[in-house]
């Protein structure tokens, strides 16, 4: 093996359209890591935020964008894995490349019958959704969950996992087309946030909210939460600041959570991966949860892929192939 | 039995000094309730807030102030309890009286060796502390907890339970005397909030915060929370409004909870009582958790008792005896 590889490099800081395929050094393995030869890399909104300069990788993380991939183990390092083993991987970064170094605990099996592209398209969303709606805020059968941005990659995964758990699912989205897709994937209550006030529609009814908007929705979300409701915020697409009335928190007995999958410690990530494979992989293999790939593009088209996200003109997930 | 009793009645709305002992109808039993002849009633800060007109009883609750008592069962209603059984009781209201009706699930045994006054002094604080620091935010051995108002009734109970769990305990209080008492009860880190900035002292170190201040402390509390930290707010002594930066919630992976024991559904209260008796009663009986009665006053002196709270000149709990 040579010690260089092709990877996406940002040539102008903060400009998502300035992504070029260049030669860079291959990653070096740390103890407990394996080297994966990437066959497909998933595209996430966080990639766009990172390319815009607003989501710097955590200390020690790769500067290369990309939070999930699938491929073959090219070097098993000091682990008991085998070269040639087909795997998916949850990444802190480095997915927009030919090779990436991954802590063993962040490897996932390929779901039965899944291609590399299909695998790469579900890892980040499945881990994010399971760790948040189940592990963080304990969604239970019979409860109502509100999923903001139901037509996005996270949204469609969340709708299906919540339905598989036996919850009632409400979603918001900005167009009738996206709401139609949400319905197809199982959503029970469809709210066009450009035309309707979700807080009025769902007043005191939501046991759980999966929030990607942040500040501007906080007051409305607290209004929509039921007694004992739990909200987890995983995105701040509307901004991070809000006024909060803590009296309402107390009177309704609610809790507000914030998480980022990428910043969790390695042992927590490994536990998230373990539980996601245990619970969500069977749902994928039995077809109870469907993946939804918007388009597969060559790795060199990374800027184009982020452009789809910028325009919010996609439904589901985009995948890049080196 | 006659159908009247003596109880504390507020003669001027919103004025805590206008509390008089008057004759009122005895409470009528609902299904599942017992009538307790009160020997001692605990005094809580919520009683003052209620007398000031800022904490109305929940719908259907007694208008009479008082959240905890101890005494004897005078009428077992439709339950299997026995008349004459000595009990403690967690109340939604009605404690400042000769008799009170209580759902059976809210009865607690008298801890071995405890008087009625001692029992009445620990129920509300023990249930509040256990339900919040353990059931709501899962304080664990080896973690650090910050307890605001360490010298108050809740504070002293929280210090001791947290120490019994094996946590490291930091407290705030407004005087050297109160901090000395906190230390005697086991606190490890003493912070005089009038002279020190607790957020600077405890930056990123608190796994759990028990908050009674609300709005004005939110930003500082979030600063003091560690990665994965949890805060539960049970009082709003400083006010309910604050600006919140949800980005910090996400980056630190923290959660903010609010609860009021009184507003919890009857079945949740019963579970809280069950777990408190199972876990805290042995601590009380073995002396690992000590109660601290500031003074026992006759029931007619209810206004005087609330005056102590208003002046914050007490340490520990006040008790009234009919
Ligand atoms: N914290 C974590 O660990 C973590 C992990 C993964 C993802 N995330 C975050 O989760 C969010 C969603 O990610 P994604 O990959 O699903 O992105 P995505 O595919 O772009 O989906 C976002 C969706 O949000 C909708 N939307 C925009 N403004 C909205 C509003 N005001 N109300 C309701 N919906 C709105 C958009 O639909 P319309 O065009 O119809 O508005 C779009 O479908 C992002 O903020 C991402 O950064 C966080
Ligand atoms: N949500 C619930 O279920 C629930 C149940 C029980 C109690 N509570 C609430 O819990 C709180 C405490 O109750 P309590 O019975 O313990 O009252 P307490 O005995 O009056 O204690 C309150 C303590 O707070 C301290 N304090 C005041 N301002 C402070 C500040 N800025 N920073 C730090 N400490 C401060 C006071 O000490 P200094 O004089 O030294 O300042 C006092 O010792 C109250 O707000 C009460 O309403 C809530």
PDB file of C-alpha atoms in Angstrom, chain B residues 36-282:
ATOM      1  CA  UNK B  36     -54.852  11.084  59.692  1.00  0.00           C
ATOM      2  CA  UNK B  37     -55.118  12.829  63.084  1.00  0.00           C
ATOM      3  CA  UNK B  38     -52.113  15.112  62.876  1.00  0.00           C
ATOM      4  CA  UNK B  39     -49.617  15.192  65.752  1.00  0.00           C
ATOM      5  CA  UNK B  40     -46.963  17.230  63.936  1.00  0.00           C
ATOM      6  CA  UNK B  41     -46.790  19.110  60.631  1.00  0.00           C
ATOM      7  CA  UNK B  42     -43.586  20.084  58.794  1.00  0.00           C
ATOM      8  CA  UNK B  43     -43.104  23.643  57.507  1.00  0.00           C
ATOM      9  CA  UNK B  44     -41.688  24.139  54.018  1.00  0.00           C
ATOM     10  CA  UNK B  45     -40.680  27.107  51.912  1.00  0.00           C
ATOM     11  CA  UNK B  46     -43.489  26.238  49.496  1.00  0.00           C
ATOM     12  CA  UNK B  47     -45.902  26.992  52.367  1.00  0.00           C
ATOM     13  CA  UNK B  48     -44.590  30.550  52.472  1.00  0.00           C
ATOM     14  CA  UNK B  49     -44.807  30.865  48.679  1.00  0.00           C
ATOM     15  CA  UNK B  50     -48.389  29.574  48.841  1.00  0.00           C
ATOM     16  CA  UNK B  51     -49.292  32.016  51.648  1.00  0.00           C
ATOM     17  CA  UNK B  52     -47.803  34.821  49.531  1.00  0.00           C
ATOM     18  CA  UNK B  53     -50.249  33.833  46.788  1.00  0.00           C
ATOM     19  CA  UNK B  54     -47.620  32.523  44.369  1.00  0.00           C
ATOM     20  CA  UNK B  55     -48.088  28.759  44.608  1.00  0.00           C
ATOM     21  CA  UNK B  56     -51.781  27.911  44.337  1.00  0.00           C
ATOM     22  CA  UNK B  57     -52.734  24.347  45.284  1.00  0.00           C
ATOM     23  CA  UNK B  58     -53.382  22.044  42.314  1.00  0.00           C
ATOM     24  CA  UNK B  59     -57.010  21.593  41.219  1.00  0.00           C
ATOM     25  CA  UNK B  60     -58.876  19.515  43.779  1.00  0.00           C
ATOM     26  CA  UNK B  61     -56.213  19.990  46.470  1.00  0.00           C
ATOM     27  CA  UNK B  62     -56.936  21.331  49.969  1.00  0.00           C
ATOM     28  CA  UNK B  63     -56.813  25.116  50.402  1.00  0.00           C
ATOM     29  CA  UNK B  64     -55.132  24.543  53.769  1.00  0.00           C
ATOM     30  CA  UNK B  65     -51.346  24.938  53.734  1.00  0.00           C
ATOM     31  CA  UNK B  66     -48.975  22.083  54.692  1.00  0.00           C
ATOM     32  CA  UNK B  67     -47.173  19.386  52.694  1.00  0.00           C
ATOM     33  CA  UNK B  68     -46.231  16.780  55.315  1.00  0.00           C
ATOM     34  CA  UNK B  69     -47.334  15.487  58.676  1.00  0.00           C
ATOM     35  CA  UNK B  70     -47.179  12.605  61.115  1.00  0.00           C
ATOM     36  CA  UNK B  71     -49.855  11.234  63.406  1.00  0.00           C
ATOM     37  CA  UNK B  72     -52.352   8.398  63.807  1.00  0.00           C
ATOM     38  CA  UNK B  73     -54.914   6.978  61.442  1.00  0.00           C
ATOM     39  CA  UNK B  74     -58.328   8.134  62.692  1.00  0.00           C
ATOM     40  CA  UNK B  75     -60.379   6.576  59.873  1.00  0.00           C
ATOM     41  CA  UNK B  76     -59.031   3.886  57.526  1.00  0.00           C
ATOM     42  CA  UNK B  77     -61.716   4.557  54.887  1.00  0.00           C
ATOM     43  CA  UNK B  78     -61.913   1.717  52.349  1.00  0.00           C
ATOM     44  CA  UNK B  79     -58.241   0.722  52.854  1.00  0.00           C
ATOM     45  CA  UNK B  80     -56.801  -2.214  54.822  1.00  0.00           C
ATOM     46  CA  UNK B  81     -55.075   0.111  57.295  1.00  0.00           C
ATOM     47  CA  UNK B  82     -55.946   0.130  61.012  1.00  0.00           C
ATOM     48  CA  UNK B  83     -57.265   2.974  63.107  1.00  0.00           C
ATOM     49  CA  UNK B  84     -54.552   4.019  65.562  1.00  0.00           C
ATOM     50  CA  UNK B  85     -51.665   3.095  63.223  1.00  0.00           C
ATOM     51  CA  UNK B  86     -48.878   5.631  63.536  1.00  0.00           C
ATOM     52  CA  UNK B  87     -47.863   7.052  60.140  1.00  0.00           C
ATOM     53  CA  UNK B  88     -46.164   9.849  58.321  1.00  0.00           C
ATOM     54  CA  UNK B  89     -47.810  11.345  55.226  1.00  0.00           C
ATOM     55  CA  UNK B  90     -46.744  13.240  52.137  1.00  0.00           C
ATOM     56  CA  UNK B  91     -49.484  15.771  51.371  1.00  0.00           C
ATOM     57  CA  UNK B  92     -50.683  17.927  48.494  1.00  0.00           C
ATOM     58  CA  UNK B  93     -51.886  20.351  51.169  1.00  0.00           C
ATOM     59  CA  UNK B  94     -53.841  20.349  54.426  1.00  0.00           C
ATOM     60  CA  UNK B  95     -51.043  19.748  56.917  1.00  0.00           C
ATOM     61  CA  UNK B  96     -51.648  22.854  59.061  1.00  0.00           C
ATOM     62  CA  UNK B  97     -54.702  21.248  60.671  1.00  0.00           C
ATOM     63  CA  UNK B  98     -55.914  18.657  63.169  1.00  0.00           C
ATOM     64  CA  UNK B  99     -56.938  16.159  60.467  1.00  0.00           C
ATOM     65  CA  UNK B 100     -56.038  15.498  56.851  1.00  0.00           C
ATOM     66  CA  UNK B 101     -57.198  13.049  54.148  1.00  0.00           C
ATOM     67  CA  UNK B 102     -54.340  11.177  52.458  1.00  0.00           C
ATOM     68  CA  UNK B 103     -54.181   8.690  49.532  1.00  0.00           C
ATOM     69  CA  UNK B 104     -52.849   5.438  50.997  1.00  0.00           C
ATOM     70  CA  UNK B 105     -49.800   5.456  48.681  1.00  0.00           C
ATOM     71  CA  UNK B 106     -48.586   8.640  50.366  1.00  0.00           C
ATOM     72  CA  UNK B 107     -48.377   7.115  53.861  1.00  0.00           C
ATOM     73  CA  UNK B 108     -44.939   6.292  55.238  1.00  0.00           C
ATOM     74  CA  UNK B 109     -43.947   4.319  58.336  1.00  0.00           C
ATOM     75  CA  UNK B 110     -42.472   6.188  61.315  1.00  0.00           C
ATOM     76  CA  UNK B 111     -38.694   5.590  61.121  1.00  0.00           C
ATOM     77  CA  UNK B 112     -37.561   3.471  64.093  1.00  0.00           C
ATOM     78  CA  UNK B 113     -36.867   5.647  67.102  1.00  0.00           C
ATOM     79  CA  UNK B 114     -38.405   8.769  65.536  1.00  0.00           C
ATOM     80  CA  UNK B 115     -40.976  11.047  67.203  1.00  0.00           C
ATOM     81  CA  UNK B 116     -43.937  12.462  65.279  1.00  0.00           C
ATOM     82  CA  UNK B 117     -42.174  15.839  65.051  1.00  0.00           C
ATOM     83  CA  UNK B 118     -39.003  14.234  63.719  1.00  0.00           C
ATOM     84  CA  UNK B 119     -40.994  12.245  61.165  1.00  0.00           C
ATOM     85  CA  UNK B 120     -42.991  15.281  60.032  1.00  0.00           C
ATOM     86  CA  UNK B 121     -39.709  17.148  59.574  1.00  0.00           C
ATOM     87  CA  UNK B 122     -38.171  14.730  57.066  1.00  0.00           C
ATOM     88  CA  UNK B 123     -40.910  13.448  54.720  1.00  0.00           C
ATOM     89  CA  UNK B 124     -41.165  16.288  52.210  1.00  0.00           C
ATOM     90  CA  UNK B 125     -37.416  16.895  52.077  1.00  0.00           C
ATOM     91  CA  UNK B 126     -36.533  13.180  51.856  1.00  0.00           C
ATOM     92  CA  UNK B 127     -39.083  12.533  49.081  1.00  0.00           C
ATOM     93  CA  UNK B 128     -38.071  15.699  47.213  1.00  0.00           C
ATOM     94  CA  UNK B 129     -34.365  14.969  47.399  1.00  0.00           C
ATOM     95  CA  UNK B 130     -34.603  11.264  46.530  1.00  0.00           C
ATOM     96  CA  UNK B 131     -37.052  11.783  43.655  1.00  0.00           C
ATOM     97  CA  UNK B 132     -34.878  14.493  42.160  1.00  0.00           C
ATOM     98  CA  UNK B 133     -31.229  13.659  42.680  1.00  0.00           C
ATOM     99  CA  UNK B 134     -31.695   9.906  42.206  1.00  0.00           C
ATOM    100  CA  UNK B 135     -34.920   9.165  40.315  1.00  0.00           C
ATOM    101  CA  UNK B 136     -34.864  12.235  38.051  1.00  0.00           C
ATOM    102  CA  UNK B 137     -31.161  12.794  37.338  1.00  0.00           C
ATOM    103  CA  UNK B 138     -29.504   9.574  38.548  1.00  0.00           C
ATOM    104  CA  UNK B 139     -26.719  10.794  40.865  1.00  0.00           C
ATOM    105  CA  UNK B 140     -24.100   8.057  41.143  1.00  0.00           C
ATOM    106  CA  UNK B 141     -21.236   7.159  43.470  1.00  0.00           C
ATOM    107  CA  UNK B 142     -18.112   9.134  42.665  1.00  0.00           C
ATOM    108  CA  UNK B 143     -19.985  11.960  40.928  1.00  0.00           C
ATOM    109  CA  UNK B 144     -19.931  15.581  42.062  1.00  0.00           C
ATOM    110  CA  UNK B 145     -23.179  17.300  43.010  1.00  0.00           C
ATOM    111  CA  UNK B 146     -23.696  21.016  43.609  1.00  0.00           C
ATOM    112  CA  UNK B 147     -26.478  21.760  46.087  1.00  0.00           C
ATOM    113  CA  UNK B 148     -27.671  25.356  46.159  1.00  0.00           C
ATOM    114  CA  UNK B 149     -28.914  26.622  49.522  1.00  0.00           C
ATOM    115  CA  UNK B 150     -27.099  23.840  51.364  1.00  0.00           C
ATOM    116  CA  UNK B 151     -28.176  25.194  54.764  1.00  0.00           C
ATOM    117  CA  UNK B 152     -31.929  24.973  54.084  1.00  0.00           C
ATOM    118  CA  UNK B 153     -34.235  22.056  54.836  1.00  0.00           C
ATOM    119  CA  UNK B 154     -33.808  20.587  51.354  1.00  0.00           C
ATOM    120  CA  UNK B 155     -30.117  21.410  51.334  1.00  0.00           C
ATOM    121  CA  UNK B 156     -29.191  19.559  54.530  1.00  0.00           C
ATOM    122  CA  UNK B 157     -31.177  16.495  53.478  1.00  0.00           C
ATOM    123  CA  UNK B 158     -29.584  16.570  50.015  1.00  0.00           C
ATOM    124  CA  UNK B 159     -26.043  16.845  51.404  1.00  0.00           C
ATOM    125  CA  UNK B 160     -26.523  13.780  53.561  1.00  0.00           C
ATOM    126  CA  UNK B 161     -28.277  11.601  50.972  1.00  0.00           C
ATOM    127  CA  UNK B 162     -25.665  12.530  48.364  1.00  0.00           C
ATOM    128  CA  UNK B 163     -22.871  11.621  50.791  1.00  0.00           C
ATOM    129  CA  UNK B 164     -24.622   8.334  51.627  1.00  0.00           C
ATOM    130  CA  UNK B 165     -24.689   7.587  47.863  1.00  0.00           C
ATOM    131  CA  UNK B 166     -20.948   8.240  47.737  1.00  0.00           C
ATOM    132  CA  UNK B 167     -20.966  11.528  45.832  1.00  0.00           C
ATOM    133  CA  UNK B 168     -18.707  14.526  46.353  1.00  0.00           C
ATOM    134  CA  UNK B 169     -20.820  17.439  47.604  1.00  0.00           C
ATOM    135  CA  UNK B 170     -20.415  21.155  46.898  1.00  0.00           C
ATOM    136  CA  UNK B 171     -22.835  23.651  48.473  1.00  0.00           C
ATOM    137  CA  UNK B 172     -23.680  27.317  48.290  1.00  0.00           C
ATOM    138  CA  UNK B 173     -25.028  29.355  51.199  1.00  0.00           C
ATOM    139  CA  UNK B 174     -25.094  33.009  52.181  1.00  0.00           C
ATOM    140  CA  UNK B 175     -23.206  32.958  55.479  1.00  0.00           C
ATOM    141  CA  UNK B 176     -20.223  31.356  57.167  1.00  0.00           C
ATOM    142  CA  UNK B 177     -22.533  29.961  59.884  1.00  0.00           C
ATOM    143  CA  UNK B 178     -24.719  28.122  57.372  1.00  0.00           C
ATOM    144  CA  UNK B 179     -21.647  26.812  55.553  1.00  0.00           C
ATOM    145  CA  UNK B 180     -20.339  25.520  58.894  1.00  0.00           C
ATOM    146  CA  UNK B 181     -23.569  23.549  59.375  1.00  0.00           C
ATOM    147  CA  UNK B 182     -23.289  22.214  55.795  1.00  0.00           C
ATOM    148  CA  UNK B 183     -19.774  21.031  56.605  1.00  0.00           C
ATOM    149  CA  UNK B 184     -20.987  19.316  59.771  1.00  0.00           C
ATOM    150  CA  UNK B 185     -23.531  17.425  57.655  1.00  0.00           C
ATOM    151  CA  UNK B 186     -20.851  16.277  55.238  1.00  0.00           C
ATOM    152  CA  UNK B 187     -20.394  18.899  52.496  1.00  0.00           C
ATOM    153  CA  UNK B 188     -16.939  18.764  50.882  1.00  0.00           C
ATOM    154  CA  UNK B 189     -16.806  22.116  49.069  1.00  0.00           C
ATOM    155  CA  UNK B 190     -18.255  25.232  50.730  1.00  0.00           C
ATOM    156  CA  UNK B 191     -19.092  28.314  48.668  1.00  0.00           C
ATOM    157  CA  UNK B 192     -20.375  31.573  50.124  1.00  0.00           C
ATOM    158  CA  UNK B 193     -22.424  32.889  47.208  1.00  0.00           C
ATOM    159  CA  UNK B 194     -22.230  36.431  48.558  1.00  0.00           C
ATOM    160  CA  UNK B 195     -18.441  36.431  48.319  1.00  0.00           C
ATOM    161  CA  UNK B 196     -17.517  33.804  45.703  1.00  0.00           C
ATOM    162  CA  UNK B 197     -18.578  32.969  42.144  1.00  0.00           C
ATOM    163  CA  UNK B 198     -19.653  29.326  42.315  1.00  0.00           C
ATOM    164  CA  UNK B 199     -19.429  28.958  38.538  1.00  0.00           C
ATOM    165  CA  UNK B 200     -15.746  29.872  38.524  1.00  0.00           C
ATOM    166  CA  UNK B 201     -15.034  27.617  41.501  1.00  0.00           C
ATOM    167  CA  UNK B 202     -16.777  24.628  39.923  1.00  0.00           C
ATOM    168  CA  UNK B 203     -16.314  25.202  36.159  1.00  0.00           C
ATOM    169  CA  UNK B 204     -17.161  22.008  34.181  1.00  0.00           C
ATOM    170  CA  UNK B 205     -17.046  19.914  37.367  1.00  0.00           C
ATOM    171  CA  UNK B 206     -20.640  19.235  38.403  1.00  0.00           C
ATOM    172  CA  UNK B 207     -22.245  16.010  37.224  1.00  0.00           C
ATOM    173  CA  UNK B 208     -25.468  16.995  38.981  1.00  0.00           C
ATOM    174  CA  UNK B 209     -26.877  20.293  40.247  1.00  0.00           C
ATOM    175  CA  UNK B 210     -29.852  20.614  42.595  1.00  0.00           C
ATOM    176  CA  UNK B 211     -31.099  24.111  41.824  1.00  0.00           C
ATOM    177  CA  UNK B 212     -33.536  26.210  43.862  1.00  0.00           C
ATOM    178  CA  UNK B 213     -32.721  29.623  42.375  1.00  0.00           C
ATOM    179  CA  UNK B 214     -33.842  29.345  38.722  1.00  0.00           C
ATOM    180  CA  UNK B 215     -33.361  32.140  36.177  1.00  0.00           C
ATOM    181  CA  UNK B 216     -30.461  34.171  37.561  1.00  0.00           C
ATOM    182  CA  UNK B 217     -28.310  31.061  38.095  1.00  0.00           C
ATOM    183  CA  UNK B 218     -29.026  29.265  34.789  1.00  0.00           C
ATOM    184  CA  UNK B 219     -26.028  30.515  32.844  1.00  0.00           C
ATOM    185  CA  UNK B 220     -23.660  29.941  35.760  1.00  0.00           C
ATOM    186  CA  UNK B 221     -25.121  26.512  36.439  1.00  0.00           C
ATOM    187  CA  UNK B 222     -24.593  25.495  32.808  1.00  0.00           C
ATOM    188  CA  UNK B 223     -21.015  26.756  33.128  1.00  0.00           C
ATOM    189  CA  UNK B 224     -20.501  24.643  36.252  1.00  0.00           C
ATOM    190  CA  UNK B 225     -21.998  21.490  34.727  1.00  0.00           C
ATOM    191  CA  UNK B 226     -19.565  18.858  33.472  1.00  0.00           C
ATOM    192  CA  UNK B 227     -19.925  17.048  30.123  1.00  0.00           C
ATOM    193  CA  UNK B 228     -23.013  14.870  30.424  1.00  0.00           C
ATOM    194  CA  UNK B 229     -24.149  16.834  33.497  1.00  0.00           C
ATOM    195  CA  UNK B 230     -27.766  16.979  34.654  1.00  0.00           C
ATOM    196  CA  UNK B 231     -29.480  19.788  36.531  1.00  0.00           C
ATOM    197  CA  UNK B 232     -32.824  19.630  38.238  1.00  0.00           C
ATOM    198  CA  UNK B 233     -34.566  22.856  39.222  1.00  0.00           C
ATOM    199  CA  UNK B 234     -37.038  22.558  42.089  1.00  0.00           C
ATOM    200  CA  UNK B 235     -37.256  26.192  43.206  1.00  0.00           C
ATOM    201  CA  UNK B 236     -37.292  29.614  41.546  1.00  0.00           C
ATOM    202  CA  UNK B 237     -36.228  31.778  44.465  1.00  0.00           C
ATOM    203  CA  UNK B 238     -34.457  34.138  42.052  1.00  0.00           C
ATOM    204  CA  UNK B 239     -37.157  34.191  39.354  1.00  0.00           C
ATOM    205  CA  UNK B 240     -38.203  32.047  36.415  1.00  0.00           C
ATOM    206  CA  UNK B 241     -36.870  33.826  33.302  1.00  0.00           C
ATOM    207  CA  UNK B 242     -33.445  33.446  31.750  1.00  0.00           C
ATOM    208  CA  UNK B 243     -31.640  33.522  28.441  1.00  0.00           C
ATOM    209  CA  UNK B 244     -30.427  30.093  27.463  1.00  0.00           C
ATOM    210  CA  UNK B 245     -27.682  29.146  25.012  1.00  0.00           C
ATOM    211  CA  UNK B 246     -28.794  25.817  23.587  1.00  0.00           C
ATOM    212  CA  UNK B 247     -25.443  25.409  21.838  1.00  0.00           C
ATOM    213  CA  UNK B 248     -23.842  24.921  25.246  1.00  0.00           C
ATOM    214  CA  UNK B 249     -26.464  22.288  26.091  1.00  0.00           C
ATOM    215  CA  UNK B 250     -25.514  20.399  22.934  1.00  0.00           C
ATOM    216  CA  UNK B 251     -21.744  20.826  23.139  1.00  0.00           C
ATOM    217  CA  UNK B 252     -21.656  19.710  26.787  1.00  0.00           C
ATOM    218  CA  UNK B 253     -24.381  17.095  26.330  1.00  0.00           C
ATOM    219  CA  UNK B 254     -26.289  18.336  29.356  1.00  0.00           C
ATOM    220  CA  UNK B 255     -29.895  18.081  30.414  1.00  0.00           C
ATOM    221  CA  UNK B 256     -32.080  20.479  32.386  1.00  0.00           C
ATOM    222  CA  UNK B 257     -35.009  19.160  34.382  1.00  0.00           C
ATOM    223  CA  UNK B 258     -37.777  20.842  36.340  1.00  0.00           C
ATOM    224  CA  UNK B 259     -40.115  19.181  38.820  1.00  0.00           C
ATOM    225  CA  UNK B 260     -42.603  19.884  41.577  1.00  0.00           C
ATOM    226  CA  UNK B 261     -43.352  17.010  43.899  1.00  0.00           C
ATOM    227  CA  UNK B 262     -46.817  18.321  44.696  1.00  0.00           C
ATOM    228  CA  UNK B 263     -48.027  18.289  41.083  1.00  0.00           C
ATOM    229  CA  UNK B 264     -46.937  14.742  40.302  1.00  0.00           C
ATOM    230  CA  UNK B 265     -49.739  12.264  39.608  1.00  0.00           C
ATOM    231  CA  UNK B 266     -50.861  10.116  42.578  1.00  0.00           C
ATOM    232  CA  UNK B 267     -49.231   6.944  41.181  1.00  0.00           C
ATOM    233  CA  UNK B 268     -45.896   8.698  40.697  1.00  0.00           C
ATOM    234  CA  UNK B 269     -46.089  10.098  44.242  1.00  0.00           C
ATOM    235  CA  UNK B 270     -46.741   6.589  45.548  1.00  0.00           C
ATOM    236  CA  UNK B 271     -43.658   5.297  43.710  1.00  0.00           C
ATOM    237  CA  UNK B 272     -41.569   8.175  45.080  1.00  0.00           C
ATOM    238  CA  UNK B 273     -42.778   7.412  48.597  1.00  0.00           C
ATOM    239  CA  UNK B 274     -42.027   3.701  48.100  1.00  0.00           C
ATOM    240  CA  UNK B 275     -38.470   4.328  46.917  1.00  0.00           C
ATOM    241  CA  UNK B 276     -37.839   6.958  49.593  1.00  0.00           C
ATOM    242  CA  UNK B 277     -38.925   4.589  52.371  1.00  0.00           C
ATOM    243  CA  UNK B 278     -36.853   1.791  50.827  1.00  0.00           C
ATOM    244  CA  UNK B 279     -33.700   3.888  50.486  1.00  0.00           C
ATOM    245  CA  UNK B 280     -33.789   6.882  52.822  1.00  0.00           C
ATOM    246  CA  UNK B 281     -35.601   5.392  55.850  1.00  0.00           C
ATOM    247  CA  UNK B 282     -32.688   3.003  56.563  1.00  0.00           C
TER     248      UNK B 282
END
